[in-house]
PDB file of C-alpha atoms in Angstrom:
ATOM      1  CA  GLU U   1       0.022   0.013  -0.156  1.00  0.00           C
ATOM      2  CA  ALA U   2       1.335   3.544  -0.992  1.00  0.00           C
ATOM      3  CA  GLY U   3       1.724   5.621   1.998  1.00  0.00           C
ATOM      4  CA  VAL U   4       1.183   9.604   1.647  1.00  0.00           C
ATOM      5  CA  THR U   5       2.950  11.246  -1.196  1.00  0.00           C
ATOM      6  CA  GLN U   6       3.596  14.871  -1.526  1.00  0.00           C
ATOM      7  CA  PHE U   7       4.947  17.103  -4.216  1.00  0.00           C
ATOM      8  CA  PRO U   8       7.560  18.755  -4.606  1.00  0.00           C
ATOM      9  CA  SER U   9       9.773  17.690  -2.440  1.00  0.00           C
ATOM     10  CA  HIS U  10      11.515  21.095  -2.325  1.00  0.00           C
ATOM     11  CA  SER U  11      10.317  24.467  -4.009  1.00  0.00           C
ATOM     12  CA  VAL U  12      12.293  27.517  -4.288  1.00  0.00           C
ATOM     13  CA  ILE U  13      10.318  30.636  -5.015  1.00  0.00           C
ATOM     14  CA  GLU U  14      10.958  34.443  -4.852  1.00  0.00           C
ATOM     15  CA  LYS U  15       8.775  36.620  -2.454  1.00  0.00           C
ATOM     16  CA  GLY U  16       5.438  37.609  -4.245  1.00  0.00           C
ATOM     17  CA  GLN U  17       5.324  33.998  -6.461  1.00  0.00           C
ATOM     18  CA  THR U  18       2.873  31.614  -6.129  1.00  0.00           C
ATOM     19  CA  VAL U  19       3.479  27.965  -5.282  1.00  0.00           C
ATOM     20  CA  THR U  20       1.052  25.153  -4.957  1.00  0.00           C
ATOM     21  CA  LEU U  21       1.892  22.095  -2.868  1.00  0.00           C
ATOM     22  CA  ARG U  22       0.138  18.681  -3.448  1.00  0.00           C
ATOM     23  CA  CYS U  23      -0.639  15.912  -1.343  1.00  0.00           C
ATOM     24  CA  ASP U  24      -2.088  12.516  -2.079  1.00  0.00           C
ATOM     25  CA  PRO U  25      -3.391  10.754   0.856  1.00  0.00           C
ATOM     26  CA  ILE U  26      -3.336   6.942   1.441  1.00  0.00           C
ATOM     27  CA  SER U  27      -6.315   5.432  -0.450  1.00  0.00           C
ATOM     28  CA  GLY U  28      -9.313   5.454   1.437  1.00  0.00           C
ATOM     29  CA  HIS U  29      -8.399   7.776   4.040  1.00  0.00           C
ATOM     30  CA  ASP U  30     -11.302  10.465   4.548  1.00  0.00           C
ATOM     31  CA  ASN U  31      -9.255  12.483   6.848  1.00  0.00           C
ATOM     32  CA  LEU U  32      -6.469  14.792   5.478  1.00  0.00           C
ATOM     33  CA  TYR U  33      -4.287  17.136   7.554  1.00  0.00           C
ATOM     34  CA  TRP U  34      -1.931  19.921   6.609  1.00  0.00           C
ATOM     35  CA  TYR U  35       0.574  21.079   9.025  1.00  0.00           C
ATOM     36  CA  ARG U  36       3.676  23.267   9.003  1.00  0.00           C
ATOM     37  CA  ARG U  37       7.086  23.364  10.701  1.00  0.00           C
ATOM     38  CA  VAL U  38       8.995  26.915  10.465  1.00  0.00           C
ATOM     39  CA  MET U  39      12.701  26.498  11.209  1.00  0.00           C
ATOM     40  CA  GLY U  40      13.474  25.656  14.588  1.00  0.00           C
ATOM     41  CA  LYS U  41      10.004  25.552  15.871  1.00  0.00           C
ATOM     42  CA  GLU U  42       7.250  23.096  16.316  1.00  0.00           C
ATOM     43  CA  ILE U  43       5.098  21.488  13.846  1.00  0.00           C
ATOM     44  CA  LYS U  44       1.763  23.459  13.698  1.00  0.00           C
ATOM     45  CA  PHE U  45      -1.681  22.502  12.373  1.00  0.00           C
ATOM     46  CA  LEU U  46      -3.074  24.433   9.477  1.00  0.00           C
ATOM     47  CA  LEU U  47      -6.160  22.685   8.434  1.00  0.00           C
ATOM     48  CA  HIS U  48      -8.497  19.325   8.387  1.00  0.00           C
ATOM     49  CA  PHE U  49     -10.298  17.946   5.917  1.00  0.00           C
ATOM     50  CA  VAL U  50     -12.695  15.341   6.072  1.00  0.00           C
ATOM     51  CA  LYS U  51     -13.482  14.099   2.721  1.00  0.00           C
ATOM     52  CA  GLU U  52     -13.793  17.233   0.399  1.00  0.00           C
ATOM     53  CA  SER U  53     -15.202  19.350   3.278  1.00  0.00           C
ATOM     54  CA  LYS U  54     -13.038  21.606   5.486  1.00  0.00           C
ATOM     55  CA  GLN U  55     -13.385  20.185   9.181  1.00  0.00           C
ATOM     56  CA  ASP U  56     -11.168  22.743  10.915  1.00  0.00           C
ATOM     57  CA  GLU U  57      -9.088  25.490   9.436  1.00  0.00           C
ATOM     58  CA  SER U  58      -8.369  27.175  12.495  1.00  0.00           C
ATOM     59  CA  GLY U  59      -4.481  26.954  11.912  1.00  0.00           C
ATOM     60  CA  MET U  60      -4.651  28.529   8.484  1.00  0.00           C
ATOM     61  CA  PRO U  61      -2.054  31.863   9.122  1.00  0.00           C
ATOM     62  CA  ASN U  62      -4.065  34.358   6.554  1.00  0.00           C
ATOM     63  CA  ASN U  63      -5.958  34.550   3.324  1.00  0.00           C
ATOM     64  CA  ARG U  64      -2.706  34.028   1.315  1.00  0.00           C
ATOM     65  CA  PHE U  65      -3.063  30.328   1.988  1.00  0.00           C
ATOM     66  CA  LEU U  66      -5.845  28.200   0.053  1.00  0.00           C
ATOM     67  CA  ALA U  67      -6.582  24.704   0.526  1.00  0.00           C
ATOM     68  CA  GLU U  68      -8.511  22.751  -1.437  1.00  0.00           C
ATOM     69  CA  ARG U  69      -9.477  18.832  -1.738  1.00  0.00           C
ATOM     70  CA  THR U  70     -11.282  18.086  -4.939  1.00  0.00           C
ATOM     71  CA  GLY U  71     -13.660  15.114  -4.713  1.00  0.00           C
ATOM     72  CA  GLY U  72     -12.161  14.141  -1.590  1.00  0.00           C
ATOM     73  CA  THR U  73      -9.146  12.532  -2.917  1.00  0.00           C
ATOM     74  CA  TYR U  74      -5.918  14.409  -3.278  1.00  0.00           C
ATOM     75  CA  SER U  75      -5.410  18.017  -1.768  1.00  0.00           C
ATOM     76  CA  THR U  76      -3.781  21.301  -2.835  1.00  0.00           C
ATOM     77  CA  LEU U  77      -2.301  24.043  -0.774  1.00  0.00           C
ATOM     78  CA  LYS U  78      -1.759  27.246  -2.533  1.00  0.00           C
ATOM     79  CA  VAL U  79       0.197  30.059  -1.136  1.00  0.00           C
ATOM     80  CA  GLN U  80      -0.256  33.456  -3.035  1.00  0.00           C
ATOM     81  CA  PRO U  81       1.465  35.591  -2.587  1.00  0.00           C
ATOM     82  CA  ALA U  82       4.379  34.002  -0.707  1.00  0.00           C
ATOM     83  CA  GLU U  83       6.173  35.858   1.994  1.00  0.00           C
ATOM     84  CA  LEU U  84       9.520  34.971   3.603  1.00  0.00           C
ATOM     85  CA  GLU U  85       7.860  33.999   6.917  1.00  0.00           C
ATOM     86  CA  ASP U  86       5.852  30.950   4.457  1.00  0.00           C
ATOM     87  CA  SER U  87       9.239  29.403   4.335  1.00  0.00           C
ATOM     88  CA  GLY U  88       9.240  26.131   6.097  1.00  0.00           C
ATOM     89  CA  VAL U  89       8.447  22.255   5.858  1.00  0.00           C
ATOM     90  CA  TYR U  90       5.114  21.529   4.825  1.00  0.00           C
ATOM     91  CA  PHE U  91       3.404  18.190   5.998  1.00  0.00           C
ATOM     92  CA  CYS U  92       0.447  16.168   5.049  1.00  0.00           C
ATOM     93  CA  ALA U  93      -1.114  13.483   6.841  1.00  0.00           C
ATOM     94  CA  SER U  94      -3.926  11.083   6.475  1.00  0.00           C
ATOM     95  CA  SER U  95      -6.011   8.791   8.535  1.00  0.00           C
ATOM     96  CA  GLN U  96      -9.070   6.584   8.339  1.00  0.00           C
ATOM     97  CA  VAL U  97     -11.906   7.257  11.000  1.00  0.00           C
ATOM     98  CA  ASN U  98     -11.396   4.986  14.105  1.00  0.00           C
ATOM     99  CA  SER U  99     -10.797   5.405  17.827  1.00  0.00           C
ATOM    100  CA  TYR U 100      -6.840   5.876  17.593  1.00  0.00           C
ATOM    101  CA  ASN U 101      -7.039   8.027  14.277  1.00  0.00           C
ATOM    102  CA  GLU U 102      -3.287   7.299  13.527  1.00  0.00           C
ATOM    103  CA  GLN U 103      -2.139   9.832  11.368  1.00  0.00           C
ATOM    104  CA  PHE U 104       0.154   8.807   8.508  1.00  0.00           C
ATOM    105  CA  PHE U 105       2.404  11.461   7.483  1.00  0.00           C
ATOM    106  CA  GLY U 106       3.996  12.568   4.087  1.00  0.00           C
ATOM    107  CA  PRO U 107       7.372  13.254   3.775  1.00  0.00           C
ATOM    108  CA  GLY U 108       7.028  17.009   3.539  1.00  0.00           C
ATOM    109  CA  THR U 109       7.467  19.877   0.902  1.00  0.00           C
ATOM    110  CA  ARG U 110      10.490  21.911   2.101  1.00  0.00           C
ATOM    111  CA  LEU U 111       9.303  25.718   0.759  1.00  0.00           C
ATOM    112  CA  THR U 112      11.976  28.223   0.451  1.00  0.00           C
ATOM    113  CA  VAL U 113      10.968  31.765  -0.305  1.00  0.00           C
ATOM    114  CA  LEU U 114      13.557  34.103  -1.163  1.00  0.00           C
TER     115      LEU U 114
ATOM    116  CA  ALA Z   1      -5.507  25.604  24.386  1.00  0.00           C
ATOM    117  CA  GLN Z   2      -3.162  22.754  24.447  1.00  0.00           C
ATOM    118  CA  THR Z   3       0.304  22.992  24.889  1.00  0.00           C
ATOM    119  CA  VAL Z   4       3.146  20.503  24.493  1.00  0.00           C
ATOM    120  CA  THR Z   5       6.745  21.064  25.820  1.00  0.00           C
ATOM    121  CA  GLN Z   6       9.863  19.046  24.864  1.00  0.00           C
ATOM    122  CA  SER Z   7      12.657  20.717  27.072  1.00  0.00           C
ATOM    123  CA  GLN Z   8      15.688  18.482  25.343  1.00  0.00           C
ATOM    124  CA  PRO Z   9      16.345  20.149  22.058  1.00  0.00           C
ATOM    125  CA  GLU Z  10      19.192  17.048  21.796  1.00  0.00           C
ATOM    126  CA  MET Z  11      20.085  14.061  23.362  1.00  0.00           C
ATOM    127  CA  SER Z  12      22.501  11.525  22.826  1.00  0.00           C
ATOM    128  CA  VAL Z  13      22.878   8.010  23.592  1.00  0.00           C
ATOM    129  CA  GLN Z  14      25.481   5.008  23.226  1.00  0.00           C
ATOM    130  CA  GLU Z  15      24.464   2.089  21.404  1.00  0.00           C
ATOM    131  CA  ALA Z  16      22.662  -0.599  23.525  1.00  0.00           C
ATOM    132  CA  GLU Z  17      22.112   1.889  26.193  1.00  0.00           C
ATOM    133  CA  THR Z  18      18.926   3.148  27.487  1.00  0.00           C
ATOM    134  CA  VAL Z  19      17.620   7.066  26.740  1.00  0.00           C
ATOM    135  CA  THR Z  20      14.541   8.838  27.898  1.00  0.00           C
ATOM    136  CA  LEU Z  21      12.987  11.713  26.343  1.00  0.00           C
ATOM    137  CA  SER Z  22      10.821  14.210  28.395  1.00  0.00           C
ATOM    138  CA  CYS Z  23       7.557  15.965  27.100  1.00  0.00           C
ATOM    139  CA  THR Z  24       4.914  17.525  29.402  1.00  0.00           C
ATOM    140  CA  TYR Z  25       1.739  19.085  28.129  1.00  0.00           C
ATOM    141  CA  ASP Z  26      -1.153  21.494  29.418  1.00  0.00           C
ATOM    142  CA  THR Z  27      -4.859  20.928  28.854  1.00  0.00           C
ATOM    143  CA  SER Z  28      -8.033  21.166  30.751  1.00  0.00           C
ATOM    144  CA  GLU Z  29      -9.487  18.162  28.915  1.00  0.00           C
ATOM    145  CA  SER Z  30      -9.585  14.746  30.836  1.00  0.00           C
ATOM    146  CA  ASN Z  31     -10.198  12.494  27.552  1.00  0.00           C
ATOM    147  CA  TYR Z  32      -7.181  12.768  25.056  1.00  0.00           C
ATOM    148  CA  TYR Z  33      -4.445  11.012  23.506  1.00  0.00           C
ATOM    149  CA  LEU Z  34      -0.483  11.223  23.632  1.00  0.00           C
ATOM    150  CA  PHE Z  35       1.829  10.182  20.795  1.00  0.00           C
ATOM    151  CA  TRP Z  36       5.441   9.753  20.157  1.00  0.00           C
ATOM    152  CA  TYR Z  37       6.418  10.280  16.368  1.00  0.00           C
ATOM    153  CA  LYS Z  38       9.793   9.828  14.981  1.00  0.00           C
ATOM    154  CA  GLN Z  39      11.547  11.456  11.887  1.00  0.00           C
ATOM    155  CA  PRO Z  40      14.672   9.712  11.005  1.00  0.00           C
ATOM    156  CA  PRO Z  41      16.862  11.976   8.717  1.00  0.00           C
ATOM    157  CA  SER Z  42      15.566  12.824   5.171  1.00  0.00           C
ATOM    158  CA  ARG Z  43      12.535  10.291   5.847  1.00  0.00           C
ATOM    159  CA  GLN Z  44       9.005  10.643   7.053  1.00  0.00           C
ATOM    160  CA  MET Z  45       7.559  10.806  10.445  1.00  0.00           C
ATOM    161  CA  ILE Z  46       6.145   7.602  11.714  1.00  0.00           C
ATOM    162  CA  LEU Z  47       4.217   6.718  14.759  1.00  0.00           C
ATOM    163  CA  VAL Z  48       6.253   5.151  17.495  1.00  0.00           C
ATOM    164  CA  ILE Z  49       3.650   4.800  20.179  1.00  0.00           C
ATOM    165  CA  ARG Z  50       0.484   6.297  21.671  1.00  0.00           C
ATOM    166  CA  GLN Z  51      -1.247   6.267  25.113  1.00  0.00           C
ATOM    167  CA  GLU Z  52      -4.863   6.849  25.748  1.00  0.00           C
ATOM    168  CA  ALA Z  53      -5.417   9.230  28.595  1.00  0.00           C
ATOM    169  CA  TYR Z  54      -8.014   6.941  30.345  1.00  0.00           C
ATOM    170  CA  LYS Z  55      -5.556   3.835  30.505  1.00  0.00           C
ATOM    171  CA  GLN Z  56      -3.470   3.876  33.453  1.00  0.00           C
ATOM    172  CA  GLN Z  57      -1.036   0.918  32.441  1.00  0.00           C
ATOM    173  CA  ASN Z  58       1.742   2.730  30.237  1.00  0.00           C
ATOM    174  CA  ALA Z  59       1.890   1.655  26.610  1.00  0.00           C
ATOM    175  CA  THR Z  60       4.699  -0.653  25.467  1.00  0.00           C
ATOM    176  CA  GLU Z  61       5.876  -1.410  21.894  1.00  0.00           C
ATOM    177  CA  ASN Z  62       9.062  -3.358  21.978  1.00  0.00           C
ATOM    178  CA  ARG Z  63      11.958  -1.415  23.073  1.00  0.00           C
ATOM    179  CA  PHE Z  64      10.108   1.677  23.324  1.00  0.00           C
ATOM    180  CA  SER Z  65       7.823   2.380  26.285  1.00  0.00           C
ATOM    181  CA  VAL Z  66       6.302   5.382  28.209  1.00  0.00           C
ATOM    182  CA  ASN Z  67       5.977   6.736  31.460  1.00  0.00           C
ATOM    183  CA  PHE Z  68       2.743   8.537  31.609  1.00  0.00           C
ATOM    184  CA  GLN Z  69       1.940  10.718  34.719  1.00  0.00           C
ATOM    185  CA  LYS Z  70      -1.388  12.204  34.184  1.00  0.00           C
ATOM    186  CA  ALA Z  71      -1.677  14.242  37.376  1.00  0.00           C
ATOM    187  CA  ALA Z  72       1.700  15.499  36.540  1.00  0.00           C
ATOM    188  CA  LYS Z  73       1.057  15.971  32.840  1.00  0.00           C
ATOM    189  CA  SER Z  74       4.190  14.106  31.879  1.00  0.00           C
ATOM    190  CA  PHE Z  75       4.616  11.827  28.905  1.00  0.00           C
ATOM    191  CA  SER Z  76       8.368  10.376  28.725  1.00  0.00           C
ATOM    192  CA  LEU Z  77       9.623   8.262  26.108  1.00  0.00           C
ATOM    193  CA  LYS Z  78      11.976   5.562  27.312  1.00  0.00           C
ATOM    194  CA  ILE Z  79      14.159   3.803  24.518  1.00  0.00           C
ATOM    195  CA  SER Z  80      15.986   0.572  25.781  1.00  0.00           C
ATOM    196  CA  ASP Z  81      18.691  -1.037  23.998  1.00  0.00           C
ATOM    197  CA  SER Z  82      19.280   2.019  21.563  1.00  0.00           C
ATOM    198  CA  GLN Z  83      20.204   1.220  17.881  1.00  0.00           C
ATOM    199  CA  LEU Z  84      21.970   3.046  15.379  1.00  0.00           C
ATOM    200  CA  GLY Z  85      18.440   3.252  13.512  1.00  0.00           C
ATOM    201  CA  ASP Z  86      16.960   5.032  16.298  1.00  0.00           C
ATOM    202  CA  THR Z  87      18.788   8.125  15.350  1.00  0.00           C
ATOM    203  CA  ALA Z  88      15.852  10.936  14.585  1.00  0.00           C
ATOM    204  CA  MET Z  89      14.080  13.552  15.561  1.00  0.00           C
ATOM    205  CA  TYR Z  90      11.391  12.751  18.018  1.00  0.00           C
ATOM    206  CA  PHE Z  91       8.064  14.744  18.469  1.00  0.00           C
ATOM    207  CA  CYS Z  92       5.630  14.265  21.331  1.00  0.00           C
ATOM    208  CA  ALA Z  93       2.121  14.805  20.383  1.00  0.00           C
ATOM    209  CA  PHE Z  94      -1.458  15.661  22.036  1.00  0.00           C
ATOM    210  CA  ARG Z  95      -5.006  15.058  20.639  1.00  0.00           C
ATOM    211  CA  GLU Z  96      -8.162  15.586  22.186  1.00  0.00           C
ATOM    212  CA  GLY Z  97     -10.477  12.541  22.715  1.00  0.00           C
ATOM    213  CA  GLY Z  98     -14.081  12.850  22.062  1.00  0.00           C
ATOM    214  CA  THR Z  99     -13.953  12.186  18.436  1.00  0.00           C
ATOM    215  CA  SER Z 100     -12.431   9.832  15.931  1.00  0.00           C
ATOM    216  CA  TYR Z 101     -10.088  12.439  14.464  1.00  0.00           C
ATOM    217  CA  GLY Z 102      -8.665  15.866  15.280  1.00  0.00           C
ATOM    218  CA  LYS Z 103      -5.770  17.943  14.745  1.00  0.00           C
ATOM    219  CA  LEU Z 104      -2.179  16.897  16.655  1.00  0.00           C
ATOM    220  CA  THR Z 105      -0.533  19.633  18.872  1.00  0.00           C
ATOM    221  CA  PHE Z 106       3.020  18.779  18.694  1.00  0.00           C
ATOM    222  CA  GLY Z 107       6.020  19.647  21.157  1.00  0.00           C
ATOM    223  CA  GLN Z 108       9.566  21.145  19.358  1.00  0.00           C
ATOM    224  CA  GLY Z 109      10.938  17.867  19.062  1.00  0.00           C
ATOM    225  CA  THR Z 110      14.343  16.389  20.383  1.00  0.00           C
ATOM    226  CA  ILE Z 111      17.071  15.273  18.198  1.00  0.00           C
ATOM    227  CA  LEU Z 112      18.450  11.854  19.443  1.00  0.00           C
ATOM    228  CA  THR Z 113      21.711  10.558  18.192  1.00  0.00           C
ATOM    229  CA  VAL Z 114      22.651   6.959  18.953  1.00  0.00           C
ATOM    230  CA  HIS Z 115      26.576   6.955  18.713  1.00  0.00           C
ATOM    231  CA  PRO Z 116      28.330   3.246  18.136  1.00  0.00           C
TER     232      PRO Z 116
END
């Protein structure tokens, strides 16, 4: 069974540009989460999808970030326009609906904004 | 809001020895889950062990065990017989109970290096 995949693995962009990150969850996982780790700090929650619906987007930093999950499958996270403080590693995780809700993480996308 | 604190930015241990990583958390919830995740260098994060707050018995997974002190809000990870493959960043995480899903709140992480 394929794990959670993320694309690209690394992105370097100029301030003001747009970047779109993609996450493909494990097949059959209705829950999909985005997290971010800024250099040297803790991993922080961004938002949570249940299928195609946003269940919790309380961690989204501002309206420059837009997340979608078309058809309840893969998800994209767009940053437009990117700022220097957006640099960090963006993780995606997915899980089934069960009592433990073990979240399986992707390898992350390292975003560098210059 | 819940907070998770890992006070040890870095730890090191000799192969075959035992090491304990510390984690404390703050919450007003009575029903929750605690996790330790491991991220090896250049690899993705994987779950090491989990603990349900309502269970008094400490969780154990092979060489990994936890010391869960609910009253003290402490959740340390003990790695016995350390192996070179245990070298990784370790994250302590908290999740509210009550639903079958929910966001994780992470600590800052502890870099563990196992020396031969």
